[in-house]
Short mmCIF file of C-alpha atoms and ligand atoms in Angstrom, two decimals:
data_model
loop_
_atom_site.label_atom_id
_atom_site.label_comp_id
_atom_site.label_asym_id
_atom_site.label_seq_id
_atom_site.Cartn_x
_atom_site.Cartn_y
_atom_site.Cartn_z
CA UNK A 482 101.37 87.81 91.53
CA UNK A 483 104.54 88.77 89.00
CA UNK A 484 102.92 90.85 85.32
CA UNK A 485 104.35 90.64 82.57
CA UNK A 486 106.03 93.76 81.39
CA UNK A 487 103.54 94.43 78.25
CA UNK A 488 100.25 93.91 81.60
CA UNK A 489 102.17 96.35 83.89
CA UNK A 490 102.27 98.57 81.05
CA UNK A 491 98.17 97.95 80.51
CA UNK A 492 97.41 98.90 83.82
CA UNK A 493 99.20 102.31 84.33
CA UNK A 494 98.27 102.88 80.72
CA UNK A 495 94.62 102.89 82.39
CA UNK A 496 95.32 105.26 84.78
CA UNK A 497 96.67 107.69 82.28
CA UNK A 498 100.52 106.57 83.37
CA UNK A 499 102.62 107.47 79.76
CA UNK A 500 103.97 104.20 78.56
CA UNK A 501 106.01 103.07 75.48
CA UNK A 502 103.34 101.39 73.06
CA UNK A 503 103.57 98.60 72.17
CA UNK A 504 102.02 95.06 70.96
CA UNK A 505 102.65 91.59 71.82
CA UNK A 506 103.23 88.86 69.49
CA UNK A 507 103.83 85.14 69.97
CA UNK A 508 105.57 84.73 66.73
CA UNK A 509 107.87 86.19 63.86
CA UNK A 510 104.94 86.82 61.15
CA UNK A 511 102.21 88.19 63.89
CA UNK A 512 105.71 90.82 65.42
CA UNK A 513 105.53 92.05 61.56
CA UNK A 514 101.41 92.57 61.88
CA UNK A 515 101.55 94.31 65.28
CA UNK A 516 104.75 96.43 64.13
CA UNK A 517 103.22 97.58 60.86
CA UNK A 518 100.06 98.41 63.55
CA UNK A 519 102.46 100.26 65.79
CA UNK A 520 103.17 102.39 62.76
CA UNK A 521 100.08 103.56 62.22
CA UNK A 522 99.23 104.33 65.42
CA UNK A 523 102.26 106.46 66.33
CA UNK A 524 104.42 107.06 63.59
CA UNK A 525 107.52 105.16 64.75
CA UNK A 526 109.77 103.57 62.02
CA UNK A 527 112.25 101.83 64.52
CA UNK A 528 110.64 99.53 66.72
CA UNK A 529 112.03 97.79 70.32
CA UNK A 530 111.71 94.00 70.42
CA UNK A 531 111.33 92.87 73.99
CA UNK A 532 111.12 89.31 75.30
CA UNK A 533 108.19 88.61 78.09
CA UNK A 534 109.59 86.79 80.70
CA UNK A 535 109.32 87.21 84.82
CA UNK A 536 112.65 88.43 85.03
CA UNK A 537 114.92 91.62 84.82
CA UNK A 538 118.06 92.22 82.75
CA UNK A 539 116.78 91.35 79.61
CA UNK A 540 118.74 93.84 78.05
CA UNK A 541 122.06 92.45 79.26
CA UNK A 542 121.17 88.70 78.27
CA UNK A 543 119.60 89.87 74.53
CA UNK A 544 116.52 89.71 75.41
CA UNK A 545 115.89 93.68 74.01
CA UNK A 546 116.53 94.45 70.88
CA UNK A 547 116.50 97.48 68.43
CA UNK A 548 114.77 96.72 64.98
CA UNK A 549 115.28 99.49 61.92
CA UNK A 550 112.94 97.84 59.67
CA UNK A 551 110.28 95.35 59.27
CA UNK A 552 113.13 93.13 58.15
CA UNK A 553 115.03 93.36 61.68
CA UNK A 554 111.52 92.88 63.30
CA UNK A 555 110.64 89.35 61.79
CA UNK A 556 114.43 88.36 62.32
CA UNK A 557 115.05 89.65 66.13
CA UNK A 558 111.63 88.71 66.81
CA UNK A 559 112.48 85.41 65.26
CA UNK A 560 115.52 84.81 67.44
CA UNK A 561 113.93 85.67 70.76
CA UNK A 562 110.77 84.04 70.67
CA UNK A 563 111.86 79.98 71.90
CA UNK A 564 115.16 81.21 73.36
CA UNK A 565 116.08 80.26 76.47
CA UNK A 566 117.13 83.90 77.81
CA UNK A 567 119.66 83.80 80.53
CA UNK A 568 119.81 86.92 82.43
CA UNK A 569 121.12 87.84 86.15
CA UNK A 570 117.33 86.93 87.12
CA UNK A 571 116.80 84.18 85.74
CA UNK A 572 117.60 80.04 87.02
CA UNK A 573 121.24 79.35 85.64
CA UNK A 574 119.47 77.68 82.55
CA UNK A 575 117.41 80.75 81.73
CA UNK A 576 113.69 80.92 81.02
CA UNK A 577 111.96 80.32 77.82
CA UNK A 578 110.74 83.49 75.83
CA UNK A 579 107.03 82.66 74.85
CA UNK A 580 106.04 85.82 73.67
CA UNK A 581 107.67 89.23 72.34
CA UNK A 582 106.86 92.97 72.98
CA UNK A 583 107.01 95.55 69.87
CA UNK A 584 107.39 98.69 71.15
CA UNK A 585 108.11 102.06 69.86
CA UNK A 586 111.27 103.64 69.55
CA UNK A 587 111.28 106.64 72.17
CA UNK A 588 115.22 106.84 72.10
CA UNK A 589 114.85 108.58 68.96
CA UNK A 590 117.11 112.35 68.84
CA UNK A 591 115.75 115.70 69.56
CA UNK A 592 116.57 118.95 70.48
CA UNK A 593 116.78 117.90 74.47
CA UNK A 594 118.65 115.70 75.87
CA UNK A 595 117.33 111.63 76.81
CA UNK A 596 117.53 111.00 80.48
CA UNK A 597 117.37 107.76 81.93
CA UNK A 598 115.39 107.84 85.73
CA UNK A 599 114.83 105.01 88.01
CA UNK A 600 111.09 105.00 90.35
CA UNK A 601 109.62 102.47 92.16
CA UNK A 602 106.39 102.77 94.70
CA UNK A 603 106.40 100.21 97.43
CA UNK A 604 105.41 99.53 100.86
CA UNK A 605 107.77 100.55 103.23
CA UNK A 606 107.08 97.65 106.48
CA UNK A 607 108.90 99.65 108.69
CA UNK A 608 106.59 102.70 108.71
CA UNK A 609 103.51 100.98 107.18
CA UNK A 610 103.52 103.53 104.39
CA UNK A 611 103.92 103.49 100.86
CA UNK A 612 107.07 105.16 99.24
CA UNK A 613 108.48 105.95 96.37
CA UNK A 614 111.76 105.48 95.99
CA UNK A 615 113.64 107.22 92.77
CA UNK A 616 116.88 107.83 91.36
CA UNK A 617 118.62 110.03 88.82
CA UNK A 618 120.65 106.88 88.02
CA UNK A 619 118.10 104.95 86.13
CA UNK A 620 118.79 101.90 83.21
CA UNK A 621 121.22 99.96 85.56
CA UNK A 622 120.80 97.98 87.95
CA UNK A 623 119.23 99.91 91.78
CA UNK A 624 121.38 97.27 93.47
CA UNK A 625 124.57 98.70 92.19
CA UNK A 626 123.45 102.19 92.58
CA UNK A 627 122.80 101.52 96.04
CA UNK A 628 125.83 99.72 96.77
CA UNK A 629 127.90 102.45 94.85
CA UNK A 630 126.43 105.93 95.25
CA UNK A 631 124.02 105.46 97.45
CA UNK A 632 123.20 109.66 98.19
CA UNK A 633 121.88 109.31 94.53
CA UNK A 634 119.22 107.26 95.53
CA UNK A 635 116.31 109.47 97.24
CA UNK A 636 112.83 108.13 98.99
CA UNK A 637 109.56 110.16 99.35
CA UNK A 638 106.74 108.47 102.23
CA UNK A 639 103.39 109.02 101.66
CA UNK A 640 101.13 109.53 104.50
CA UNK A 641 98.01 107.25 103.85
CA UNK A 642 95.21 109.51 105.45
CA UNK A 643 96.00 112.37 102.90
CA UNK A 644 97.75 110.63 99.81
CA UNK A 645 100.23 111.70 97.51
CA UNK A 646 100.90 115.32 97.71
CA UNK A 647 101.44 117.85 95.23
CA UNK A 648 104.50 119.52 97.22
CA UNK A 649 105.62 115.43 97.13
CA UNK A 650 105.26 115.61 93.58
CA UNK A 651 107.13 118.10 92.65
CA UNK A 652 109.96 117.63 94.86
CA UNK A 653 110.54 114.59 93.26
CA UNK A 654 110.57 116.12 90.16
CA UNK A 655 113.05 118.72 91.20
CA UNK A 656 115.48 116.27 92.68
CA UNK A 657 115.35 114.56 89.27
CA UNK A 658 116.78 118.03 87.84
CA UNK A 659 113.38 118.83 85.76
CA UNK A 660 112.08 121.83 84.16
CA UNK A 661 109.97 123.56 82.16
CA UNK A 662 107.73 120.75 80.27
CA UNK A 663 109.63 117.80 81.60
CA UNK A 664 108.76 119.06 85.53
CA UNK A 665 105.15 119.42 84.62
CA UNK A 666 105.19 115.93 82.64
CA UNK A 667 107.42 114.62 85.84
CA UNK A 668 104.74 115.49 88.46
CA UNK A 669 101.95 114.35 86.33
CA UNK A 670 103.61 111.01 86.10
CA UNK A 671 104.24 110.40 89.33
CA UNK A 672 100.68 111.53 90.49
CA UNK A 673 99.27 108.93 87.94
CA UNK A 674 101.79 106.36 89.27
CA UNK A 675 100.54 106.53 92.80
CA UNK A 676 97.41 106.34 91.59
CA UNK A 677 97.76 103.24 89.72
CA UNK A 678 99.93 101.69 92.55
CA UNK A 679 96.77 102.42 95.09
CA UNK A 680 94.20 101.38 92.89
CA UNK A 681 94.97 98.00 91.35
CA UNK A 682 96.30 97.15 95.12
CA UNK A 683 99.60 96.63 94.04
CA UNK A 684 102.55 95.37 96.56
CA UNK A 685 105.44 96.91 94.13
CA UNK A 686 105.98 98.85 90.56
CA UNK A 687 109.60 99.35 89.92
CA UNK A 688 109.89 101.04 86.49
CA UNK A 689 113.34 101.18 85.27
CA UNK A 690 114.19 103.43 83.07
CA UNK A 691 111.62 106.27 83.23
CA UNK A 692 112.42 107.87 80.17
CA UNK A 693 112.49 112.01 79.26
CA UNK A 694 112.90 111.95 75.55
CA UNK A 695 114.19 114.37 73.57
CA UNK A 696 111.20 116.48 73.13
CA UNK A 697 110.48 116.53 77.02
CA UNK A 698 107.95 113.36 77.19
CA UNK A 699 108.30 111.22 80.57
CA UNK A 700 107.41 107.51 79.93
CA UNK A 701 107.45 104.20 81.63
CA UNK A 702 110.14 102.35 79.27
CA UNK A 703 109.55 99.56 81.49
CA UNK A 704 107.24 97.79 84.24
CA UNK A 705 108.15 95.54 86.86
CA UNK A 706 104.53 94.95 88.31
CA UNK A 707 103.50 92.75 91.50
CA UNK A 708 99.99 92.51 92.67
CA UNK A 709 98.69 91.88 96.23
CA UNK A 710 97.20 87.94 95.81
CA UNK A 711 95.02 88.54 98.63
CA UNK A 712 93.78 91.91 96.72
CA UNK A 713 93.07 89.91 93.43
CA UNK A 714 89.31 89.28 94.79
CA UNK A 715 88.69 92.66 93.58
CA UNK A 716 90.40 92.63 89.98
CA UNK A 717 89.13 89.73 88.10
CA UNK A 718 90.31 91.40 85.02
CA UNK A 719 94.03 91.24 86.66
CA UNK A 720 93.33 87.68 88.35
CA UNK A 721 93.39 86.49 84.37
CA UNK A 722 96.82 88.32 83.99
CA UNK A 723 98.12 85.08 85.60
CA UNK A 724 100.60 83.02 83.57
CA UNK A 725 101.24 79.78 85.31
CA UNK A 726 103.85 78.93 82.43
CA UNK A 727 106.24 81.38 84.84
CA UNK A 728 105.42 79.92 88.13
CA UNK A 729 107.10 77.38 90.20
CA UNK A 730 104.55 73.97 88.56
CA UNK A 731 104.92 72.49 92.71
CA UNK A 732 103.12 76.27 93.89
CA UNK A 733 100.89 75.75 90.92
CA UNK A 734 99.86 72.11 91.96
CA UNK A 735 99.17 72.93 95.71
CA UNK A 736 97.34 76.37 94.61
CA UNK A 737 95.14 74.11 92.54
CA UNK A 738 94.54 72.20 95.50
CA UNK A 739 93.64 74.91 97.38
CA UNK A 740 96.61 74.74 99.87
CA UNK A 741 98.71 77.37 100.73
CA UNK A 742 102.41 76.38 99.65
CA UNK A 743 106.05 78.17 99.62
CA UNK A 744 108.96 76.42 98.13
CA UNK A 745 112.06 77.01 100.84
CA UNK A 746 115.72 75.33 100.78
CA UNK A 747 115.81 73.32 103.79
CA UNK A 748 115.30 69.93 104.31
CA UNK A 749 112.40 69.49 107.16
CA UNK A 750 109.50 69.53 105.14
CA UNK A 751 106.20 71.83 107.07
CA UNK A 752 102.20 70.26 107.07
CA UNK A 753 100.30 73.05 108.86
CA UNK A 754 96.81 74.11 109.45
CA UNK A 755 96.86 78.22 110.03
CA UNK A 756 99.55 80.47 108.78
CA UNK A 757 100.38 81.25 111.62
CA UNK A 758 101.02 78.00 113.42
CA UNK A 759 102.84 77.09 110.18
CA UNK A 760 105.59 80.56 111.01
CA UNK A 761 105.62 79.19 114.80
CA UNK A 762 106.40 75.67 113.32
CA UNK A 763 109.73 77.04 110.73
CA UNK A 764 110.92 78.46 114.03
CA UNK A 765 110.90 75.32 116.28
CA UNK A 766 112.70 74.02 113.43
CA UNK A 767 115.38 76.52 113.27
CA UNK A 768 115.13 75.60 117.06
CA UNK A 769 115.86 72.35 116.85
CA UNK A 770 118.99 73.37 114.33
CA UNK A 771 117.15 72.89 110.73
CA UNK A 772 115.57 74.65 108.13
CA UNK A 773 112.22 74.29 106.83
CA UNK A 774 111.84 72.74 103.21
CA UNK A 775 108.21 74.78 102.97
CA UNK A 776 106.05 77.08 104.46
CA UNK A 777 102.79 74.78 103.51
CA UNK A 778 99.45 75.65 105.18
CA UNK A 779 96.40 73.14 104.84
CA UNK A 780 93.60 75.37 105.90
CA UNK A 781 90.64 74.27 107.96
CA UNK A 782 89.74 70.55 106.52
CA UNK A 783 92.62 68.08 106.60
CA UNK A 784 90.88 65.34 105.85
CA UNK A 785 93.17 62.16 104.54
CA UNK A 786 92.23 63.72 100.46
CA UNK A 787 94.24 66.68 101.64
CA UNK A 788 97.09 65.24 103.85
CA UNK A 789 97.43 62.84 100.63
CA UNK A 790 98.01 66.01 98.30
CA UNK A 791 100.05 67.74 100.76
CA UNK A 792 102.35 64.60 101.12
CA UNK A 793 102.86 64.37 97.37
CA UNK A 794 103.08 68.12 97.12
CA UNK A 795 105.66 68.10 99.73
CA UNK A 796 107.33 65.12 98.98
CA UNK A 797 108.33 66.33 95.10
CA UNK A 798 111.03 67.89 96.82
CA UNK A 799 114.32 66.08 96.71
CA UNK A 800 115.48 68.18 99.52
CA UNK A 801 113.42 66.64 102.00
CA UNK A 802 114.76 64.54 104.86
CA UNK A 803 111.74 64.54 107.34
CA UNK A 804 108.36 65.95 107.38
CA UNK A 805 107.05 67.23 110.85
CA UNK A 806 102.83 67.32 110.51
CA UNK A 807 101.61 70.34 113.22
CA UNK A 808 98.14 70.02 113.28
CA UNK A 809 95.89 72.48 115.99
CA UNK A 810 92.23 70.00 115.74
CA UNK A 811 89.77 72.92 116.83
CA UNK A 812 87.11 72.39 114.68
CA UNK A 813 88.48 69.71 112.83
CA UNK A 814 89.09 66.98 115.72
CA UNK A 815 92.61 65.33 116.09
CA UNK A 816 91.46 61.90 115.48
CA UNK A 817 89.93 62.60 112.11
CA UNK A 818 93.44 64.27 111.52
CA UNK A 819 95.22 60.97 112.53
CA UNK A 820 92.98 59.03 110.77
CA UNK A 821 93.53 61.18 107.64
CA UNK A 822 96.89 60.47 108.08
CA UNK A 823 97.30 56.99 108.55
CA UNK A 824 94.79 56.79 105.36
CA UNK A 825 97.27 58.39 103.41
CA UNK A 826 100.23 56.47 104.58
CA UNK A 827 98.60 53.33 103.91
CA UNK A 828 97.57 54.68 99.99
CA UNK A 829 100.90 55.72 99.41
CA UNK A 830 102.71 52.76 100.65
CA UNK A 831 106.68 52.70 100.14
CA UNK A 832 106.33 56.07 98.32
CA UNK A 833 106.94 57.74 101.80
CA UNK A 834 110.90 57.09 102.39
CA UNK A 835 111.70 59.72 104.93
CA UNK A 836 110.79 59.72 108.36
CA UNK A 837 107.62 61.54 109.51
CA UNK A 838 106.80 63.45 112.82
CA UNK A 839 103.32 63.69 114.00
CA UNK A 840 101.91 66.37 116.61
CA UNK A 841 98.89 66.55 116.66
CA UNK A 842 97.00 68.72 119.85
CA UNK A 843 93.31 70.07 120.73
CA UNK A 844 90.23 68.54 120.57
CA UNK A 845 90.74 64.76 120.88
CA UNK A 846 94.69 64.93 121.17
CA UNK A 847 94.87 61.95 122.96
CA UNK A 848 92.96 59.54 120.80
CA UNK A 849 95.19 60.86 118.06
CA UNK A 850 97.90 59.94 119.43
CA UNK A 851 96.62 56.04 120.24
CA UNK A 852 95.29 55.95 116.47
CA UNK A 853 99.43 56.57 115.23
CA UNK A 854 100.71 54.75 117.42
CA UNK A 855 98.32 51.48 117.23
CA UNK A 856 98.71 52.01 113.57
CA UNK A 857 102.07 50.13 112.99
CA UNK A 858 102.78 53.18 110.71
CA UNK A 859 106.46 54.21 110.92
CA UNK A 860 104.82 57.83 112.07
CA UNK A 861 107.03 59.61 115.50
CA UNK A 862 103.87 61.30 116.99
CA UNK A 863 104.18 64.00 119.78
CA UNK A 864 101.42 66.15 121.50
CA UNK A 865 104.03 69.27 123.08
CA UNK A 866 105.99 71.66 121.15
CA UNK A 867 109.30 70.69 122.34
CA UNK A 868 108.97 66.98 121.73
CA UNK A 869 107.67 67.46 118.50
CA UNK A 870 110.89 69.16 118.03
CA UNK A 871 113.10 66.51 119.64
CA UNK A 872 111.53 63.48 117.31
CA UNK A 873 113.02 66.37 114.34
CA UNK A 874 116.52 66.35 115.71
CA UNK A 875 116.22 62.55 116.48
CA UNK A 876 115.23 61.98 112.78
CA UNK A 877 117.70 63.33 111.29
CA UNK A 878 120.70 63.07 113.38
P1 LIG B 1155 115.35 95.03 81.27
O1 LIG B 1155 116.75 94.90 80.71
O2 LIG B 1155 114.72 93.70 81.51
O3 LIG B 1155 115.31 95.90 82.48
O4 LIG B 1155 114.45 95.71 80.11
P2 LIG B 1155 114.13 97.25 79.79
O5 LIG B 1155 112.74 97.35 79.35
O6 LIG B 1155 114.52 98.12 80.92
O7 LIG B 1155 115.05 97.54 78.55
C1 LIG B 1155 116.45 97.42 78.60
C2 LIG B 1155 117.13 98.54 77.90
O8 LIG B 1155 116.75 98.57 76.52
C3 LIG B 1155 116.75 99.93 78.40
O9 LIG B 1155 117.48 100.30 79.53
C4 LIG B 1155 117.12 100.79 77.21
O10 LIG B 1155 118.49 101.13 77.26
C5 LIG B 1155 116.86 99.86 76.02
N1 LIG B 1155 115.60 100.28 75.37
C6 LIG B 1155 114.35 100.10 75.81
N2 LIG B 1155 113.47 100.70 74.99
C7 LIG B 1155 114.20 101.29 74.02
C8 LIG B 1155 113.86 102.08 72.88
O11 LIG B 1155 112.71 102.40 72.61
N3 LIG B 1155 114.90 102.49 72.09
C9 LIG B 1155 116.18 102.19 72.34
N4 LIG B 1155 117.11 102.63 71.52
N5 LIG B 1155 116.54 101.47 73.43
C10 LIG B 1155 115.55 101.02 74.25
MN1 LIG B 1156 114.39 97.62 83.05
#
């Protein structure tokens, strides 16, 4: 699950991570309220107006904006709130800017100079461990940095039976070129980063720019923040950080019907029943020379209610030329499944223009197959892999 820059910020404000402050707002007249607030609180007079969407590059697309005075809040805040912001992240037609974040200044001059760092703490698959991953070269894009200069870009792994370390901590520091307050601020940071990243069971932070200001502060400027779903058990607090308004409405639909659904590209749209029967089905039809329209698991009860969702769910998607139905009946028996299927072919009548492949194996395979193909349905059925995966080609070719 994708936070919103202004949560991110909430949760490794918690764990004692130094963030730019900062308020939302949802229009012009409340950014005034909250910025007058902000005043109080910390003194600034200039205030940053950033737009809360699920995407990066805000900057670039105008999305972040400096205001001088309570003038330039209500104005800026004005403009970005109902824009459609187009940035390098964002769909073509950009995404629509709900809410604003007034934050302080911290750009503000000083005796020292501002430095702009990149970190991010992630899991590193390869090794199974978590690692930080942190750059001198922060504000721009890690992408180009990589591609560019990529010696600039340094990683740190964290051994999970012992945690972050302090030597770890203030190597990192170091290669950043601290010292004196800023190393000591540097090491703290990161120790409260790793921290936060363990704790709210995060799968990635990328905070871009880490900011040392002037007087030697180090602060989180930004937050890119995505939670583990399958952690989210544990945080209802977080779990309530959802905003549906930035999620694909199809993924929001299935979650709601408790199915497990992933919008792909291809054109062979996926009706599964266990993950990972679901993985071996998008191979057999790369296989068979396709590529799968959805990764779209059922769970343990498809029952014709379900098979009826999944259809629609699946069928909302223009891209789909065929839907291949791989159903393992262990505890749910095959002929139910069949059943369940022909129930929802007959409810949804001409709806269903594509053609549909049927394999259906376990308990009951055989009856399964007799119910499809008594049923005068238009439904291919199959009981091995390999035809299932020949009825695909002969679909569609
Ligand atoms: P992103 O463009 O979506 O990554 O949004 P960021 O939160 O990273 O902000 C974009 C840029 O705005 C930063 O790289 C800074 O250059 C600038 N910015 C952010 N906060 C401040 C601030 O407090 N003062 C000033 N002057 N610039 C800021
Ligand atoms: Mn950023």
């Amino acid at each position: 699950m994708n936070l919103h820059e202004f949560q991110g910020k909430q949760i490794l404000s918690s764990y004692g991570v130094r963030v730019q402050r900062g308020h939302v707002a949802n229009t012009a007249e409340e950014a005034v309220t909250v910025a007058k607030q902000l005043t109080e609180e910390t003194g600034t007079g200039w205030h940053v107006i950033k737009a809360q969407i699920h995407a990066g590059g805000r900057g670039k697309g105008g999305g972040v904006k400096l205001a001088k005075n309570l003038d330039q809040v209500s104005e800026i805040a004005g403009q970005i709130i109902g824009m459609d912001l187009i940035t390098p992240q964002t769909p073509p037609t950009g995404k629509r800017v709900n809410k604003v974040l007034i934050a302080e200044d911290v750009y503000y001059p000083g005796d020292g100079e501002i430095s702009e760092f990149y970190m991010s703490v992630l899991l590193n698959r390869a090794t199974g461990r978590n690692m930080i991953m942190y750059s001198t070269e922060g504000g721009m894009d890690i992408e180009e940095v990589a591609e560019h200069t990529p010696h600039l870009i340094f990683t740190e792994e964290i051994d999970p039976s012992v945690g972050l370390q302090g030597f770890q901590a203030r190597k990192i520091a170091f290669n950043l070129g601290l010292s004196g307050g800023a190393f000591k601020e540097m090491v703290k940071f990161v120790d409260s980063l790793y921290n936060a990243y363990v704790g709210c069971d995060a799968s990635m932070f990328e905070i871009n720019p880490v900011l040392k200001t002037s007087d030697d502060k180090i602060i989180a400027v930004d937050a890119k923040v995505t939670l583990d779903d399958n952690a989210l058990y544990r945080h209802a607090d977080y779990a309530e950080m959802r905003d549906e308004s930035e999620e694909r409405p199809i993924e929001v639909e299935a979650k709601a019907a408790g199915l497990n659904y992933v919008d792909l590209d291809g054109t062979v749209g996926c009706m599964v029943n266990g993950a990972g029967l679901a993985m071996a089905t998008m191979d057999l039809i790369k296989y068979a020379g396709f590529e799968p329209a959805n990764f779209l698991d059922v769970g343990g009860t498809a029952d014709a209610k379900r098979v009826e969702i999944a259809f629609r769910i699946i069928l909302k998607d223009p891209n789909v030329k065929a839907i291949l139905i791989n159903i393992f009946g262990g505890i749910v028996r095959c002929d139910r499944v069949a059943q369940g299927i022909v129930d929802a072919y007959k409810n949804m009548g001409d709806e269903i223009k594509v053609p549909i492949i049927v394999r259906l194996q376990g308990t009951n395979a055989d009856l399964a197959k007799q119910i499809i193909d008594e049923s005068g349905m238009p439904i291919l059925s199959a009981i091995e892999f390999q035809e299932a995966s020949d009825r695909v080609k002969e679909a569609l070719s």
